[in-house]
mmCIF file of C-alpha atoms in Angstrom:
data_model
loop_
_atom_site.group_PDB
_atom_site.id
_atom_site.type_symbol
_atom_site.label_atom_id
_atom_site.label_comp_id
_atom_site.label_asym_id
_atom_site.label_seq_id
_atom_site.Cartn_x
_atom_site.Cartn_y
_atom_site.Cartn_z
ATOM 1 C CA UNK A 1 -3.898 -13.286 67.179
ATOM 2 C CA UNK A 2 -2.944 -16.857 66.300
ATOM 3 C CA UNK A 3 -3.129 -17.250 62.289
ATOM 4 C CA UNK A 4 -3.481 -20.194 60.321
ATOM 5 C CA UNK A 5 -2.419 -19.618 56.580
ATOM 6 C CA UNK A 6 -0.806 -20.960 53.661
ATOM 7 C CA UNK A 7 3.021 -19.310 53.117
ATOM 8 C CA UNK A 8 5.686 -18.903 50.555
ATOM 9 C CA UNK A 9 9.343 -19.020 52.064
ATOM 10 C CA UNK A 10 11.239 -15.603 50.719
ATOM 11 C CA UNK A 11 14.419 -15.559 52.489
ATOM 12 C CA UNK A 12 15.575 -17.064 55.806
ATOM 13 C CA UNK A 13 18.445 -15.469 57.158
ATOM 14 C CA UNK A 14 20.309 -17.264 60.164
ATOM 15 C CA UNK A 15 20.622 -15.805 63.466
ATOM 16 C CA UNK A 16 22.786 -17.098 66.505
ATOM 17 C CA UNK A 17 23.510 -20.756 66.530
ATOM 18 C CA UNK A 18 20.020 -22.281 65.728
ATOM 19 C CA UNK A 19 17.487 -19.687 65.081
ATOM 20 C CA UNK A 20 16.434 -18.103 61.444
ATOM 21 C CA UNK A 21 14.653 -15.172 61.268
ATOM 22 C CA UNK A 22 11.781 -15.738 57.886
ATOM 23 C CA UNK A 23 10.381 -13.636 55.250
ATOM 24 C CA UNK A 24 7.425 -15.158 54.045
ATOM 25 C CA UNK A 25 4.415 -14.085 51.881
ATOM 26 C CA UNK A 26 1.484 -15.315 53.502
ATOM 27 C CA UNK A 27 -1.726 -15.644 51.743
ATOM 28 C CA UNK A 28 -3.705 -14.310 54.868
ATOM 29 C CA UNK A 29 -1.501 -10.648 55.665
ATOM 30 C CA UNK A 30 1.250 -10.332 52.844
ATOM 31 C CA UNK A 31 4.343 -9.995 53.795
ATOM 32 C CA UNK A 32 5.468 -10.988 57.360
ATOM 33 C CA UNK A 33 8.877 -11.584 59.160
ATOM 34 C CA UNK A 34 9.025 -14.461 61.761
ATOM 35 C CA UNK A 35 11.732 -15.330 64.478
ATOM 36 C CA UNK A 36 11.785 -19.064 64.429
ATOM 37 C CA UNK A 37 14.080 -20.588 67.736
ATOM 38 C CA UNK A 38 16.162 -23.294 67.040
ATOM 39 C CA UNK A 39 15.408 -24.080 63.872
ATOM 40 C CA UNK A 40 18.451 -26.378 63.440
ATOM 41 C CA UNK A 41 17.735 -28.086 66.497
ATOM 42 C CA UNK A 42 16.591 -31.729 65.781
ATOM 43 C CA UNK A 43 14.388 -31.632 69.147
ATOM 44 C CA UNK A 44 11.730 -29.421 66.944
ATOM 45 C CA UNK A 45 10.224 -31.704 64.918
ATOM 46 C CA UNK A 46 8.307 -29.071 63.277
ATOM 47 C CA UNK A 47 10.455 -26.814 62.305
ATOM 48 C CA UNK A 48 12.634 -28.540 60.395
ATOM 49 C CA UNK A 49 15.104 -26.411 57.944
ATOM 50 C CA UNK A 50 14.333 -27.993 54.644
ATOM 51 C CA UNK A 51 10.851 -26.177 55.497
ATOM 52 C CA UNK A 52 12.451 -22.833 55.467
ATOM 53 C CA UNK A 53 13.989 -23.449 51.286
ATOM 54 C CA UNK A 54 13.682 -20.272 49.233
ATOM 55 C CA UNK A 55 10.045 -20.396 47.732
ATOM 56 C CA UNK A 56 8.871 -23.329 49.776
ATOM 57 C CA UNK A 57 5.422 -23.220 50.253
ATOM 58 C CA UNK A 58 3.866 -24.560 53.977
ATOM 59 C CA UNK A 59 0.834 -23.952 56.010
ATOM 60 C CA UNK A 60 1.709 -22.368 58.859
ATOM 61 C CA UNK A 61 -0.269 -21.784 62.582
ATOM 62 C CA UNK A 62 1.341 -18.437 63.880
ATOM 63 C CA UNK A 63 0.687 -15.454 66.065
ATOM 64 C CA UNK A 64 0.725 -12.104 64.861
ATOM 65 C CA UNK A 65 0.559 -9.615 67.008
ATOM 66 C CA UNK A 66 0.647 -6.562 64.039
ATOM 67 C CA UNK A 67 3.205 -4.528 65.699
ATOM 68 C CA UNK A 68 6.288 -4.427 63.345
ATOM 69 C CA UNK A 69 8.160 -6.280 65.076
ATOM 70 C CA UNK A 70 8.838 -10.531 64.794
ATOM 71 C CA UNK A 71 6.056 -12.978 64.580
ATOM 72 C CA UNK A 72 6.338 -16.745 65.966
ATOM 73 C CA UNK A 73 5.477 -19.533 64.103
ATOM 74 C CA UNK A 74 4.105 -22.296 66.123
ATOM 75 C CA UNK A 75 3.269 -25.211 63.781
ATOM 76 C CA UNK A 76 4.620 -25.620 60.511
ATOM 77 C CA UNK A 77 4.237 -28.096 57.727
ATOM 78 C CA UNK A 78 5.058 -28.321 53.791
ATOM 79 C CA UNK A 79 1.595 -27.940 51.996
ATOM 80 C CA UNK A 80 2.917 -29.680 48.795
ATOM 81 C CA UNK A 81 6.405 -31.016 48.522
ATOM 82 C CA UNK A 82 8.303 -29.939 45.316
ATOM 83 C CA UNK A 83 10.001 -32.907 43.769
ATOM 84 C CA UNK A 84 12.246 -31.127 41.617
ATOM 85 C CA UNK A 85 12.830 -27.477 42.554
ATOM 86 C CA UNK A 86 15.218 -27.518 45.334
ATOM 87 C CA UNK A 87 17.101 -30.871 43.721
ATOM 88 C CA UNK A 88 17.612 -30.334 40.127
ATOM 89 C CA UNK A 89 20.974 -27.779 39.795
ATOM 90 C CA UNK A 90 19.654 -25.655 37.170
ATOM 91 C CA UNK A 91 16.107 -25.280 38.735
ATOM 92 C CA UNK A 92 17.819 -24.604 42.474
ATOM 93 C CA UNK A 93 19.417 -22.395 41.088
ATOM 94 C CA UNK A 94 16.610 -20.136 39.390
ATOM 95 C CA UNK A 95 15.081 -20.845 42.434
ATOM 96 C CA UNK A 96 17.739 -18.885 44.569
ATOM 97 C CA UNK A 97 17.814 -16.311 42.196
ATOM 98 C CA UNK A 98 13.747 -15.443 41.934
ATOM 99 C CA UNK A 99 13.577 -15.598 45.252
ATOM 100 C CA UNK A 100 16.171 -12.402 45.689
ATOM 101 C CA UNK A 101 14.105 -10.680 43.331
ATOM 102 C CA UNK A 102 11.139 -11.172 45.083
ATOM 103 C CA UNK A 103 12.392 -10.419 48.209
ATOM 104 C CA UNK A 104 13.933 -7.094 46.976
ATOM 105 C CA UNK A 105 10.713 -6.550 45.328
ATOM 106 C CA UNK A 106 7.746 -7.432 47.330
ATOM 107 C CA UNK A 107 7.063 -4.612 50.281
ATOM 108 C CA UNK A 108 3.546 -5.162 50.584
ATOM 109 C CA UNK A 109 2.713 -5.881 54.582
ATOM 110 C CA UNK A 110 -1.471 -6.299 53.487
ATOM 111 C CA UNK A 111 -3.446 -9.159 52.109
ATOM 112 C CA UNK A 112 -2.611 -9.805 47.964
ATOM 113 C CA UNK A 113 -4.404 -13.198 46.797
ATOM 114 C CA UNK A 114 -4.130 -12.589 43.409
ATOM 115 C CA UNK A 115 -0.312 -12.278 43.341
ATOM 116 C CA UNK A 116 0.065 -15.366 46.271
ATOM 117 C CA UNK A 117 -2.235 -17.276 43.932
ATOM 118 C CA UNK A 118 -0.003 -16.577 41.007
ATOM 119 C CA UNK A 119 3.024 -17.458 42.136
ATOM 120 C CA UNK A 120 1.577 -20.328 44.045
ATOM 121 C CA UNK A 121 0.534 -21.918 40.215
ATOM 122 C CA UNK A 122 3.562 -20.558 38.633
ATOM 123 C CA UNK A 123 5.882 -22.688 41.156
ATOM 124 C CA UNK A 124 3.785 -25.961 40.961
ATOM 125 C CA UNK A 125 4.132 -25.522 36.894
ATOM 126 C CA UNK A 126 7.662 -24.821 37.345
ATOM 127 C CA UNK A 127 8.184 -28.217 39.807
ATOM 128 C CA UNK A 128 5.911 -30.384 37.071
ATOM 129 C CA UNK A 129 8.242 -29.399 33.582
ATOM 130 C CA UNK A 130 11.583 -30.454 32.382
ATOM 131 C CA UNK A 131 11.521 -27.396 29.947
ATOM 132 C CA UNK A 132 12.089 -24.614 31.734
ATOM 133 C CA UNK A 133 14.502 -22.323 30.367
ATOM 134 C CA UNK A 134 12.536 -19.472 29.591
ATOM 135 C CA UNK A 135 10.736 -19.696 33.251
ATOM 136 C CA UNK A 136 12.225 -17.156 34.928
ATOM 137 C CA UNK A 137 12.050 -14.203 32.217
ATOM 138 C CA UNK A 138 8.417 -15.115 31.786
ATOM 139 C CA UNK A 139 7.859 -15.328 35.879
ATOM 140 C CA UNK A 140 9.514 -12.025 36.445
ATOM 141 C CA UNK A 141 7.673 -10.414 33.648
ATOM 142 C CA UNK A 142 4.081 -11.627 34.864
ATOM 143 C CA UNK A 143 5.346 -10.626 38.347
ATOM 144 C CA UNK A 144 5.096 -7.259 37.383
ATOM 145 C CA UNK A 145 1.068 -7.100 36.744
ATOM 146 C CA UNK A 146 0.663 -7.699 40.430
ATOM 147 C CA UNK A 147 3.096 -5.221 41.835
ATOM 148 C CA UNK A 148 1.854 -2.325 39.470
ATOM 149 C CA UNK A 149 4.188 -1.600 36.676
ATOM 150 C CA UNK A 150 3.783 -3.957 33.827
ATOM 151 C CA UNK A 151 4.220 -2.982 30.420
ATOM 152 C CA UNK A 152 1.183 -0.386 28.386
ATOM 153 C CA UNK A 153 1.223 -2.735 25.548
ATOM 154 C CA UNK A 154 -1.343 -0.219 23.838
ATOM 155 C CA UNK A 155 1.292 1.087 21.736
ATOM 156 C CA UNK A 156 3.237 -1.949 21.572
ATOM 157 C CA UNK A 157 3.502 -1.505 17.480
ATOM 158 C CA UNK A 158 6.059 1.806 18.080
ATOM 159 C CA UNK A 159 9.586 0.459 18.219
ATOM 160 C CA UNK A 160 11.076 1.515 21.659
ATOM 161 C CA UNK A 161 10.076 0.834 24.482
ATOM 162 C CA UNK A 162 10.643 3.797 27.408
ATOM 163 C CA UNK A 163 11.734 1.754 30.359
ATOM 164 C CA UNK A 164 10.557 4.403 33.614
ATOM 165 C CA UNK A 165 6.959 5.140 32.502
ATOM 166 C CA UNK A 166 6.434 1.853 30.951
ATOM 167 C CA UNK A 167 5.505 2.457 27.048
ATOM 168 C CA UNK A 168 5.864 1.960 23.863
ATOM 169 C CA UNK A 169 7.189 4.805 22.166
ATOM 170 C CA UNK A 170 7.852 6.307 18.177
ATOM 171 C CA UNK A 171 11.229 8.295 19.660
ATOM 172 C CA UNK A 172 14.421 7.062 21.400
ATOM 173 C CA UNK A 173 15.321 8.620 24.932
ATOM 174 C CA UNK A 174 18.180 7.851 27.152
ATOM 175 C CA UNK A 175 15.569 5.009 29.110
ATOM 176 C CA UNK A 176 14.492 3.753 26.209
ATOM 177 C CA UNK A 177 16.026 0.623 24.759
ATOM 178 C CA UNK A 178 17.599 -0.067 21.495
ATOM 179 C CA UNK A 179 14.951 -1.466 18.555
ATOM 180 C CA UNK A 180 16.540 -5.028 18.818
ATOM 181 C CA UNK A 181 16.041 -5.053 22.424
ATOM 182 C CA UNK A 182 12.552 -3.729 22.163
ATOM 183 C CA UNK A 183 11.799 -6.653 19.932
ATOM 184 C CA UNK A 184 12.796 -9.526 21.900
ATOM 185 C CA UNK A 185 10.812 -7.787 24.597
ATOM 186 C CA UNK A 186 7.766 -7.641 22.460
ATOM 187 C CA UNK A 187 8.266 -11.336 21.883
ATOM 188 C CA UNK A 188 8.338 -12.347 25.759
ATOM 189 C CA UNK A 189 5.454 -9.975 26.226
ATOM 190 C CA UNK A 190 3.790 -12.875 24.204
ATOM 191 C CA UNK A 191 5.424 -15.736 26.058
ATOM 192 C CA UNK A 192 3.865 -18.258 28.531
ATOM 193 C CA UNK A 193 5.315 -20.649 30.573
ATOM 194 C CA UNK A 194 4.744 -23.687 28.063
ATOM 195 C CA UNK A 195 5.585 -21.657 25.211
ATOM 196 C CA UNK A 196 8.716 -22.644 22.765
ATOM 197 C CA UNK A 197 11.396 -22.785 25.236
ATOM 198 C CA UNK A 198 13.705 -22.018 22.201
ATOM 199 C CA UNK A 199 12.371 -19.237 20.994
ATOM 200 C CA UNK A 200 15.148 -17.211 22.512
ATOM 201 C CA UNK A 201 18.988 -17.744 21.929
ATOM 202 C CA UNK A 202 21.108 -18.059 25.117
ATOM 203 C CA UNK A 203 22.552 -14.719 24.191
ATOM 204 C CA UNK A 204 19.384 -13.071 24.014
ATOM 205 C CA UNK A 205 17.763 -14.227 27.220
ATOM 206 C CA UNK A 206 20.769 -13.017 28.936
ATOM 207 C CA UNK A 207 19.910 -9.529 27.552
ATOM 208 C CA UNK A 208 16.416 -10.153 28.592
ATOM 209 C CA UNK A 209 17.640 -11.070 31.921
ATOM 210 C CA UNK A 210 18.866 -7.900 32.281
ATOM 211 C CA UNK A 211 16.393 -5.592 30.845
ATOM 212 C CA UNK A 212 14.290 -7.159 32.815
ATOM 213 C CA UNK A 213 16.183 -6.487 36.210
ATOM 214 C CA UNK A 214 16.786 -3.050 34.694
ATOM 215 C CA UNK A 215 13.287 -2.556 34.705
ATOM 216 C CA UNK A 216 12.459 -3.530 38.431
ATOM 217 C CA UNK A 217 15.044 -0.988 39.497
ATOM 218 C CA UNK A 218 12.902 1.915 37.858
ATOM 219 C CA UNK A 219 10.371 0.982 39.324
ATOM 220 C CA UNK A 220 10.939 -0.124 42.580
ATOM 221 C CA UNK A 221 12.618 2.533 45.293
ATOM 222 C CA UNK A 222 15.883 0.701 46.996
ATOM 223 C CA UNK A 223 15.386 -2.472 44.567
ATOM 224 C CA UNK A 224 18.834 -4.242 44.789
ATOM 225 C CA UNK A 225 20.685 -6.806 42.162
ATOM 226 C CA UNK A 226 20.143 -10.010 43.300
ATOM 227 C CA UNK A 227 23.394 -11.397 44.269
ATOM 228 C CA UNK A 228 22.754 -14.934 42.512
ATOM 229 C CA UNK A 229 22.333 -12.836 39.199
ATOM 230 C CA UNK A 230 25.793 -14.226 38.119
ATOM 231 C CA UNK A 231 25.551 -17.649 39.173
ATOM 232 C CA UNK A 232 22.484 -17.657 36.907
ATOM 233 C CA UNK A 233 23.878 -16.087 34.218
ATOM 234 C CA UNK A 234 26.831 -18.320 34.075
ATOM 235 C CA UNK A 235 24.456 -21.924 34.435
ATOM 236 C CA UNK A 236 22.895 -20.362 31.151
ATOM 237 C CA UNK A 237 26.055 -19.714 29.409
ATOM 238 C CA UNK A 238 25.604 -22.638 27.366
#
């Protein structure tokens, strides 16, 4: 079946000498995996590697034939260039490391509009702003509304907050965190993207960082740490 959709570049893994095998998450079927033949080879014009950057997003014309195995991309092109994402050191960087989470955290191989829709807008906010430090604690959070498991807030006034079902809770357990934790979690449970970006000290959005990492790994069977959790972690540092 050829396919013409909008796509968001997950990973792209090299194989051989000039081909990448793709994740993408395509607006049309979810998630799909696509074998893409010399892909470093200046002969294709249109399939050039910058197209293949972690959380590019490009129309592409592919075939899908729905059997588990590779698709083929045929045409592709960048549907809006990003001016700053895949430039600016601390954004690449974020960059690298949302895209790990997502691909560790997306699984879903059927049609999601709301969530490609999201992170389509979240991305062109993210390219658009120079204040962005809070982007990727408030991205990962909202992230979580589309892939089932964000927080019951209906309880949010109880001080601990029970990390594998997801509550607010009067007791302490051993998954719950600690009351300051729970607090600075409260307060990016009222975060947006153009909120204060100093609300949080660099200290606490490390903790954040991890609570919030924490949390897709109780939720999500086989969820890995992003590798690029580090490098993150140490471009925040200051």
């Amino acid at each position: 079946m050829l396919v013409k959709t909008k796509a968001i570049i997950i990973s792209s893994l090299k194989f051989q000498e000039k081909s990448l095998i793709v994740k993408c998450f395509t607006l049309s079927d979810g998630l799909k995996s696509y074998f893409v033949r010399d892909a470093f080879s200046s002969r294709k014009g249109n399939q050039k590697i910058a197209y293949f950057q972690p959380l590019t997003v490009v129309e592409i014309e592919a075939i899908h034939k729905n059997k588990g195995t590779l698709e083929q991309i045929k045409e592709i092109k960048i549907d809006n260039p990003f001016q700053t994402i895949h430039s600016h050191i601390v954004k690449s960087t974020m960059t690298l490391f949302l895209s790990e989470m997502l691909h560790h955290a997306i699984h879903e191989e059927e049609k999601n509009e709301s969530l490609f829709h999201f992170l389509e807008s979240a991305l062109n906010w993210f390219d658009h702003h120079d204040e962005i430090t809070n982007f990727h604690v408030v991205f990962l959070l909202e992230i979580t509304k589309y892939l089932g498991f964000y927080p019951d807030v209906s309880d949010i006034q109880f001080p601990f907050f029970e990390m594998k079902d997801g509550v607010f809770s009067s007791s302490n357990s051993l998954s719950s965190l600690t009351e300051n934790e729970t607090k600075l979690f409260k307060k990016l449970i009222d975060l947006k993207f153009d909120s204060n970006q100093k609300v949080f000290h660099v200290s606490e959005r490390q903790i954040l960082l991890n609570i919030l990492v924490d949390y897709y790994g109780s939720h999500l069977d086989g969820f890995k740490k992003p590798k690029s959790l580090e490098v993150l972690k140490e471009v925040f540092s200051s």
